[in-house]
């Protein structure tokens, strides 16, 4: 038989593959130049450089490589010496010289002659012991030859498949080199093994087998990720990014980019998946937004730029009302420090490979939510002269890192109050983020009171923001009098 050039073992190199992918098949043709059909049984062995074993001790009973069916079960040949012949009665044929009514209805039986077992039968019953040099350990993975047994016709050829199944993802943490070889043991049928007094042919373990060396490298599916920012994929935003001309927009995007490269020697097929509130965007975020991409293949030594956006909207800001301090839900936690509320968001950009493995790139975001503070919670104008306008002042401030657009209105009032009884000026405005001491993050409010009659007045003003600010309330009251001794020369 011939599988390659004389005196040289064929080497089948499967190359580099990613762990967990589908099996890789390579077909080979084996030629049979002999005048007999040859049956070949394949066994694969794995080479371990740290293996200290010197020899293999092989014990077989009966045929070392018996004929097998398609399911791999041994086919036991029938022994012609044990054929049992039995004659059953037939119908009586009149005028037939070799039959009679008696004889034709008798059951006759022939027994085989009791002969001594032949030398070949005795040989099959012996236990055969084989010693050989140890080169590798028998294994069915990661290499195998399919089919394991085949018959190659005389002066013909057959095709076999060498199959390499990369190890699972959990078994491959670093580059893994796989070195194996397959041995093809040759056998003949009983009639071809020897010719009496002329020739005797060895087979099975006594015959030098065919040898096929096989190599492959398995690598974990890993992308090289390089972030353009020193902090990595770190987003620092404020709720005021939604504000535009005193109105709240639908959403706001903060974009960071990263370079993904394939430094391995094999193509990597994967898709990227982002978890809300993060999105995958294109150069123009308004034209492409998605939570995941389609499967794409990145060739060796190629790279891909990926843009990931952090999306701020009112639904995200609403977490400040449902989360407690240091509580976490859906990867979002709330931190309150010196009255400033921050939402911390931790999610992953996941690369899902076609072999089932995952690679994660952490995404961190901090969202600052503004807060309003009043220097006073109540104002008492006391008793004032009817018709005289009194005025008092207080401060409304924003001590957070996010700007705030606020408004105020009367939440409740007594029945004696008229629309012009109590007024706050200004009634709305924008407070900048408190970045430095010169930031425009506070405003002086003037509260006016005018009594119409000699009676008591009271009202509650509510100060609200548009970006999740906690509402603040100001309670004001005053008493009207016609007594001119309550006339104020100056406002206090």
mmCIF file of N, CA and C in Angstrom, residues 116-211:
data_model
loop_
_atom_site.group_PDB
_atom_site.id
_atom_site.type_symbol
_atom_site.label_atom_id
_atom_site.label_comp_id
_atom_site.label_asym_id
_atom_site.label_seq_id
_atom_site.Cartn_x
_atom_site.Cartn_y
_atom_site.Cartn_z
ATOM 1 N N UNK A 116 -11.076 -33.212 14.726
ATOM 2 C CA UNK A 116 -10.269 -32.382 15.608
ATOM 3 C C UNK A 116 -10.169 -30.977 15.049
ATOM 4 N N UNK A 117 -10.055 -30.024 15.944
ATOM 5 C CA UNK A 117 -9.959 -28.622 15.532
ATOM 6 C C UNK A 117 -8.727 -28.426 14.670
ATOM 7 N N UNK A 118 -8.906 -27.614 13.659
ATOM 8 C CA UNK A 118 -7.775 -27.321 12.781
ATOM 9 C C UNK A 118 -6.784 -26.432 13.494
ATOM 10 N N UNK A 119 -5.639 -26.341 12.911
ATOM 11 C CA UNK A 119 -4.593 -25.504 13.503
ATOM 12 C C UNK A 119 -5.002 -24.036 13.511
ATOM 13 N N UNK A 120 -5.741 -23.590 12.453
ATOM 14 C CA UNK A 120 -6.169 -22.183 12.391
ATOM 15 C C UNK A 120 -7.165 -21.875 13.494
ATOM 16 N N UNK A 121 -8.114 -22.833 13.767
ATOM 17 C CA UNK A 121 -9.086 -22.592 14.827
ATOM 18 C C UNK A 121 -8.407 -22.498 16.178
ATOM 19 N N UNK A 122 -7.421 -23.363 16.398
ATOM 20 C CA UNK A 122 -6.718 -23.307 17.667
ATOM 21 C C UNK A 122 -5.972 -21.984 17.811
ATOM 22 N N UNK A 123 -5.446 -21.471 16.689
ATOM 23 C CA UNK A 123 -4.697 -20.218 16.753
ATOM 24 C C UNK A 123 -5.604 -19.058 17.141
ATOM 25 N N UNK A 124 -6.857 -19.069 16.668
ATOM 26 C CA UNK A 124 -7.775 -17.973 16.979
ATOM 27 C C UNK A 124 -8.115 -17.936 18.447
ATOM 28 N N UNK A 125 -8.013 -19.036 19.107
ATOM 29 C CA UNK A 125 -8.375 -19.073 20.520
ATOM 30 C C UNK A 125 -7.222 -18.642 21.427
ATOM 31 N N UNK A 126 -6.044 -18.456 20.877
ATOM 32 C CA UNK A 126 -4.888 -18.092 21.689
ATOM 33 C C UNK A 126 -4.916 -16.611 22.046
ATOM 34 N N UNK A 127 -4.278 -16.306 23.164
ATOM 35 C CA UNK A 127 -4.092 -14.908 23.570
ATOM 36 C C UNK A 127 -2.771 -14.419 23.007
ATOM 37 N N UNK A 128 -2.812 -13.308 22.291
ATOM 38 C CA UNK A 128 -1.611 -12.774 21.665
ATOM 39 C C UNK A 128 -1.122 -11.570 22.453
ATOM 40 N N UNK A 129 0.163 -11.532 22.730
ATOM 41 C CA UNK A 129 0.783 -10.441 23.473
ATOM 42 C C UNK A 129 1.778 -9.739 22.558
ATOM 43 N N UNK A 130 1.674 -8.404 22.519
ATOM 44 C CA UNK A 130 2.548 -7.609 21.653
ATOM 45 C C UNK A 130 3.217 -6.522 22.477
ATOM 46 N N UNK A 131 4.506 -6.371 22.313
ATOM 47 C CA UNK A 131 5.256 -5.286 22.944
ATOM 48 C C UNK A 131 5.758 -4.350 21.854
ATOM 49 N N UNK A 132 5.592 -3.060 22.089
ATOM 50 C CA UNK A 132 6.068 -2.090 21.111
ATOM 51 C C UNK A 132 6.540 -0.835 21.826
ATOM 52 N N UNK A 133 7.315 -0.039 21.128
ATOM 53 C CA UNK A 133 7.805 1.213 21.696
ATOM 54 C C UNK A 133 6.645 2.185 21.902
ATOM 55 N N UNK A 134 6.623 2.808 23.069
ATOM 56 C CA UNK A 134 5.541 3.754 23.386
ATOM 57 C C UNK A 134 5.854 5.125 22.794
ATOM 58 N N UNK A 135 4.958 5.620 21.980
ATOM 59 C CA UNK A 135 5.118 6.940 21.382
ATOM 60 C C UNK A 135 3.962 7.880 21.737
ATOM 61 N N UNK A 136 2.815 7.336 22.047
ATOM 62 C CA UNK A 136 1.660 8.176 22.379
ATOM 63 C C UNK A 136 0.578 7.348 23.032
ATOM 64 N N UNK A 137 -0.389 8.049 23.581
ATOM 65 C CA UNK A 137 -1.504 7.389 24.261
ATOM 66 C C UNK A 137 -2.719 7.345 23.351
ATOM 67 N N UNK A 138 -3.376 6.192 23.354
ATOM 68 C CA UNK A 138 -4.558 6.024 22.511
ATOM 69 C C UNK A 138 -5.650 7.012 22.935
ATOM 70 N N UNK A 139 -6.266 7.644 21.962
ATOM 71 C CA UNK A 139 -7.327 8.600 22.267
ATOM 72 C C UNK A 139 -8.248 8.789 21.083
ATOM 73 N N UNK A 140 -9.500 9.074 21.382
ATOM 74 C CA UNK A 140 -10.492 9.315 20.342
ATOM 75 C C UNK A 140 -10.690 10.791 20.075
ATOM 76 N N UNK A 141 -9.943 11.649 20.746
ATOM 77 C CA UNK A 141 -10.043 13.094 20.545
ATOM 78 C C UNK A 141 -8.654 13.687 20.774
ATOM 79 N N UNK A 142 -8.285 14.780 20.093
ATOM 80 C CA UNK A 142 -9.143 15.543 19.182
ATOM 81 C C UNK A 142 -9.099 15.056 17.734
ATOM 82 N N UNK A 143 -8.244 14.042 17.442
ATOM 83 C CA UNK A 143 -8.132 13.553 16.070
ATOM 84 C C UNK A 143 -8.802 12.198 15.960
ATOM 85 N N UNK A 144 -9.336 11.909 14.786
ATOM 86 C CA UNK A 144 -9.868 10.586 14.502
ATOM 87 C C UNK A 144 -9.908 10.384 12.986
ATOM 88 N N UNK A 145 -9.903 9.110 12.598
ATOM 89 C CA UNK A 145 -9.991 8.736 11.188
ATOM 90 C C UNK A 145 -11.365 8.108 10.952
ATOM 91 N N UNK A 146 -12.053 8.581 9.935
ATOM 92 C CA UNK A 146 -13.406 8.102 9.626
ATOM 93 C C UNK A 146 -13.424 7.591 8.186
ATOM 94 N N UNK A 147 -13.865 6.349 7.941
ATOM 95 C CA UNK A 147 -14.270 5.355 8.947
ATOM 96 C C UNK A 147 -13.051 4.709 9.592
ATOM 97 N N UNK A 148 -13.272 4.108 10.732
ATOM 98 C CA UNK A 148 -12.149 3.506 11.447
ATOM 99 C C UNK A 148 -11.712 2.204 10.788
ATOM 100 N N UNK A 149 -12.597 1.575 10.077
ATOM 101 C CA UNK A 149 -12.247 0.348 9.356
ATOM 102 C C UNK A 149 -12.786 0.454 7.938
ATOM 103 N N UNK A 150 -11.939 0.155 6.982
ATOM 104 C CA UNK A 150 -12.370 0.166 5.592
ATOM 105 C C UNK A 150 -11.570 -0.865 4.817
ATOM 106 N N UNK A 151 -12.161 -1.323 3.723
ATOM 107 C CA UNK A 151 -11.515 -2.299 2.851
ATOM 108 C C UNK A 151 -11.118 -1.585 1.572
ATOM 109 N N UNK A 152 -9.837 -1.670 1.239
ATOM 110 C CA UNK A 152 -9.325 -1.037 0.036
ATOM 111 C C UNK A 152 -9.179 -2.118 -1.025
ATOM 112 N N UNK A 153 -9.879 -1.995 -2.134
ATOM 113 C CA UNK A 153 -9.837 -3.063 -3.149
ATOM 114 C C UNK A 153 -8.456 -3.182 -3.785
ATOM 115 N N UNK A 154 -8.194 -4.379 -4.286
ATOM 116 C CA UNK A 154 -6.897 -4.615 -4.934
ATOM 117 C C UNK A 154 -6.763 -3.729 -6.168
ATOM 118 N N UNK A 155 -5.559 -3.256 -6.371
ATOM 119 C CA UNK A 155 -5.255 -2.365 -7.496
ATOM 120 C C UNK A 155 -6.221 -1.182 -7.550
ATOM 121 N N UNK A 156 -6.697 -0.761 -6.384
ATOM 122 C CA UNK A 156 -7.635 0.358 -6.343
ATOM 123 C C UNK A 156 -7.275 1.334 -5.227
ATOM 124 N N UNK A 157 -8.236 2.131 -4.860
ATOM 125 C CA UNK A 157 -8.006 3.143 -3.818
ATOM 126 C C UNK A 157 -9.307 3.412 -3.078
ATOM 127 N N UNK A 158 -9.190 4.002 -1.901
ATOM 128 C CA UNK A 158 -10.339 4.407 -1.088
ATOM 129 C C UNK A 158 -10.022 5.749 -0.449
ATOM 130 N N UNK A 159 -11.075 6.459 -0.078
ATOM 131 C CA UNK A 159 -10.947 7.784 0.520
ATOM 132 C C UNK A 159 -11.327 7.703 1.990
ATOM 133 N N UNK A 160 -10.468 8.242 2.843
ATOM 134 C CA UNK A 160 -10.762 8.329 4.274
ATOM 135 C C UNK A 160 -10.732 9.794 4.675
ATOM 136 N N UNK A 161 -11.341 10.090 5.810
ATOM 137 C CA UNK A 161 -11.425 11.457 6.311
ATOM 138 C C UNK A 161 -10.703 11.549 7.643
ATOM 139 N N UNK A 162 -9.758 12.452 7.721
ATOM 140 C CA UNK A 162 -9.107 12.773 8.998
ATOM 141 C C UNK A 162 -9.863 13.947 9.607
ATOM 142 N N UNK A 163 -10.316 13.780 10.825
ATOM 143 C CA UNK A 163 -11.168 14.786 11.472
ATOM 144 C C UNK A 163 -10.486 15.326 12.723
ATOM 145 N N UNK A 164 -10.496 16.654 12.814
ATOM 146 C CA UNK A 164 -9.945 17.334 13.991
ATOM 147 C C UNK A 164 -11.064 18.118 14.656
ATOM 148 N N UNK A 165 -11.336 17.811 15.919
ATOM 149 C CA UNK A 165 -12.378 18.487 16.689
ATOM 150 C C UNK A 165 -11.712 19.321 17.772
ATOM 151 N N UNK A 166 -11.668 20.636 17.619
ATOM 152 C CA UNK A 166 -11.023 21.479 18.643
ATOM 153 C C UNK A 166 -11.674 21.289 20.010
ATOM 154 N N UNK A 167 -10.872 21.448 21.040
ATOM 155 C CA UNK A 167 -11.361 21.272 22.395
ATOM 156 C C UNK A 167 -12.411 22.331 22.718
ATOM 157 N N UNK A 168 -13.187 22.059 23.748
ATOM 158 C CA UNK A 168 -14.223 22.999 24.163
ATOM 159 C C UNK A 168 -13.597 24.249 24.759
ATOM 160 N N UNK A 169 -14.428 25.260 24.911
ATOM 161 C CA UNK A 169 -13.923 26.553 25.368
ATOM 162 C C UNK A 169 -13.328 26.482 26.774
ATOM 163 N N UNK A 170 -13.936 25.682 27.654
ATOM 164 C CA UNK A 170 -13.474 25.621 29.039
ATOM 165 C C UNK A 170 -12.093 24.963 29.149
ATOM 166 N N UNK A 171 -11.706 24.158 28.137
ATOM 167 C CA UNK A 171 -10.436 23.434 28.207
ATOM 168 C C UNK A 171 -9.278 24.219 27.609
ATOM 169 N N UNK A 172 -9.559 25.339 26.978
ATOM 170 C CA UNK A 172 -8.516 26.102 26.290
ATOM 171 C C UNK A 172 -8.441 27.494 26.905
ATOM 172 N N UNK A 173 -7.411 27.714 27.702
ATOM 173 C CA UNK A 173 -7.195 29.024 28.304
ATOM 174 C C UNK A 173 -6.069 29.770 27.611
ATOM 175 N N UNK A 174 -5.094 29.040 27.078
ATOM 176 C CA UNK A 174 -4.002 29.630 26.316
ATOM 177 C C UNK A 174 -3.828 28.812 25.038
ATOM 178 N N UNK A 175 -2.867 29.195 24.235
ATOM 179 C CA UNK A 175 -2.590 28.450 23.003
ATOM 180 C C UNK A 175 -2.233 27.005 23.333
ATOM 181 N N UNK A 176 -2.877 26.073 22.635
ATOM 182 C CA UNK A 176 -2.694 24.650 22.902
ATOM 183 C C UNK A 176 -2.269 23.960 21.614
ATOM 184 N N UNK A 177 -1.088 23.339 21.649
ATOM 185 C CA UNK A 177 -0.578 22.622 20.485
ATOM 186 C C UNK A 177 -0.976 21.154 20.580
ATOM 187 N N UNK A 178 -1.593 20.637 19.523
ATOM 188 C CA UNK A 178 -2.059 19.249 19.484
ATOM 189 C C UNK A 178 -1.196 18.472 18.490
ATOM 190 N N UNK A 179 -0.527 17.422 18.981
ATOM 191 C CA UNK A 179 0.316 16.572 18.142
ATOM 192 C C UNK A 179 -0.172 15.136 18.298
ATOM 193 N N UNK A 180 -0.522 14.519 17.191
ATOM 194 C CA UNK A 180 -1.039 13.145 17.220
ATOM 195 C C UNK A 180 -0.552 12.410 15.980
ATOM 196 N N UNK A 181 -0.786 11.115 16.006
ATOM 197 C CA UNK A 181 -0.524 10.300 14.815
ATOM 198 C C UNK A 181 -1.539 9.169 14.796
ATOM 199 N N UNK A 182 -1.805 8.689 13.604
ATOM 200 C CA UNK A 182 -2.753 7.583 13.425
ATOM 201 C C UNK A 182 -2.019 6.411 12.784
ATOM 202 N N UNK A 183 -2.306 5.220 13.272
ATOM 203 C CA UNK A 183 -1.730 3.994 12.733
ATOM 204 C C UNK A 183 -2.820 3.185 12.050
ATOM 205 N N UNK A 184 -2.550 2.763 10.831
ATOM 206 C CA UNK A 184 -3.485 1.931 10.073
ATOM 207 C C UNK A 184 -2.983 0.506 10.018
ATOM 208 N N UNK A 185 -3.609 -0.393 10.764
ATOM 209 C CA UNK A 185 -3.196 -1.803 10.818
ATOM 210 C C UNK A 185 -3.887 -2.569 9.684
ATOM 211 N N UNK A 186 -3.082 -3.319 8.921
ATOM 212 C CA UNK A 186 -3.581 -3.991 7.724
ATOM 213 C C UNK A 186 -3.836 -5.467 7.991
ATOM 214 N N UNK A 187 -4.951 -5.954 7.428
ATOM 215 C CA UNK A 187 -5.337 -7.366 7.582
ATOM 216 C C UNK A 187 -5.864 -7.879 6.247
ATOM 217 N N UNK A 188 -5.766 -9.210 6.056
ATOM 218 C CA UNK A 188 -6.284 -9.891 4.871
ATOM 219 C C UNK A 188 -7.361 -10.861 5.292
ATOM 220 N N UNK A 189 -8.171 -11.290 4.339
ATOM 221 C CA UNK A 189 -9.142 -12.329 4.680
ATOM 222 C C UNK A 189 -8.397 -13.656 4.855
ATOM 223 N N UNK A 190 -9.079 -14.662 5.389
ATOM 224 C CA UNK A 190 -8.428 -15.917 5.767
ATOM 225 C C UNK A 190 -7.785 -16.618 4.580
ATOM 226 N N UNK A 191 -8.397 -16.508 3.396
ATOM 227 C CA UNK A 191 -7.867 -17.216 2.238
ATOM 228 C C UNK A 191 -6.574 -16.602 1.714
ATOM 229 N N UNK A 192 -6.357 -15.321 2.038
ATOM 230 C CA UNK A 192 -5.191 -14.638 1.479
ATOM 231 C C UNK A 192 -4.007 -14.576 2.426
ATOM 232 N N UNK A 193 -4.203 -15.048 3.651
ATOM 233 C CA UNK A 193 -3.111 -14.916 4.616
ATOM 234 C C UNK A 193 -1.948 -15.860 4.324
ATOM 235 N N UNK A 194 -2.241 -17.000 3.730
ATOM 236 C CA UNK A 194 -1.141 -17.946 3.474
ATOM 237 C C UNK A 194 -1.530 -18.910 2.358
ATOM 238 N N UNK A 195 -0.509 -19.414 1.710
ATOM 239 C CA UNK A 195 -0.651 -20.485 0.712
ATOM 240 C C UNK A 195 0.180 -21.665 1.211
ATOM 241 N N UNK A 196 -0.454 -22.816 1.357
ATOM 242 C CA UNK A 196 0.185 -23.964 2.004
ATOM 243 C C UNK A 196 1.504 -24.304 1.321
ATOM 244 N N UNK A 197 2.528 -24.433 2.145
ATOM 245 C CA UNK A 197 3.870 -24.824 1.727
ATOM 246 C C UNK A 197 4.497 -23.836 0.753
ATOM 247 N N UNK A 198 3.933 -22.598 0.667
ATOM 248 C CA UNK A 198 4.519 -21.628 -0.253
ATOM 249 C C UNK A 198 4.820 -20.289 0.421
ATOM 250 N N UNK A 199 3.803 -19.643 0.987
ATOM 251 C CA UNK A 199 4.004 -18.313 1.555
ATOM 252 C C UNK A 199 3.058 -18.123 2.744
ATOM 253 N N UNK A 200 3.521 -17.327 3.693
ATOM 254 C CA UNK A 200 2.702 -16.968 4.852
ATOM 255 C C UNK A 200 2.828 -15.461 5.073
ATOM 256 N N UNK A 201 1.715 -14.780 5.170
ATOM 257 C CA UNK A 201 1.719 -13.324 5.281
ATOM 258 C C UNK A 201 1.328 -12.914 6.704
ATOM 259 N N UNK A 202 2.094 -11.976 7.240
ATOM 260 C CA UNK A 202 1.763 -11.446 8.563
ATOM 261 C C UNK A 202 0.754 -10.315 8.406
ATOM 262 N N UNK A 203 0.036 -10.009 9.481
ATOM 263 C CA UNK A 203 -0.969 -8.951 9.442
ATOM 264 C C UNK A 203 -1.209 -8.442 10.860
ATOM 265 N N UNK A 204 -2.063 -7.423 10.992
ATOM 266 C CA UNK A 204 -2.390 -6.873 12.298
ATOM 267 C C UNK A 204 -1.176 -6.237 12.951
ATOM 268 N N UNK A 205 -0.948 -6.588 14.223
ATOM 269 C CA UNK A 205 0.185 -6.021 14.960
ATOM 270 C C UNK A 205 1.531 -6.506 14.445
ATOM 271 N N UNK A 206 1.521 -7.631 13.701
ATOM 272 C CA UNK A 206 2.782 -8.160 13.186
ATOM 273 C C UNK A 206 3.235 -7.436 11.931
ATOM 274 N N UNK A 207 2.352 -6.677 11.333
ATOM 275 C CA UNK A 207 2.666 -5.959 10.103
ATOM 276 C C UNK A 207 2.983 -4.502 10.419
ATOM 277 N N UNK A 208 3.975 -3.956 9.727
ATOM 278 C CA UNK A 208 4.289 -2.541 9.922
ATOM 279 C C UNK A 208 3.095 -1.716 9.468
ATOM 280 N N UNK A 209 2.498 -0.916 10.347
ATOM 281 C CA UNK A 209 1.273 -0.206 9.984
ATOM 282 C C UNK A 209 1.560 1.040 9.162
ATOM 283 N N UNK A 210 0.495 1.513 8.520
ATOM 284 C CA UNK A 210 0.558 2.834 7.924
ATOM 285 C C UNK A 210 0.617 3.872 9.038
ATOM 286 N N UNK A 211 1.259 4.989 8.764
ATOM 287 C CA UNK A 211 1.348 6.033 9.791
ATOM 288 C C UNK A 211 1.023 7.386 9.160
#
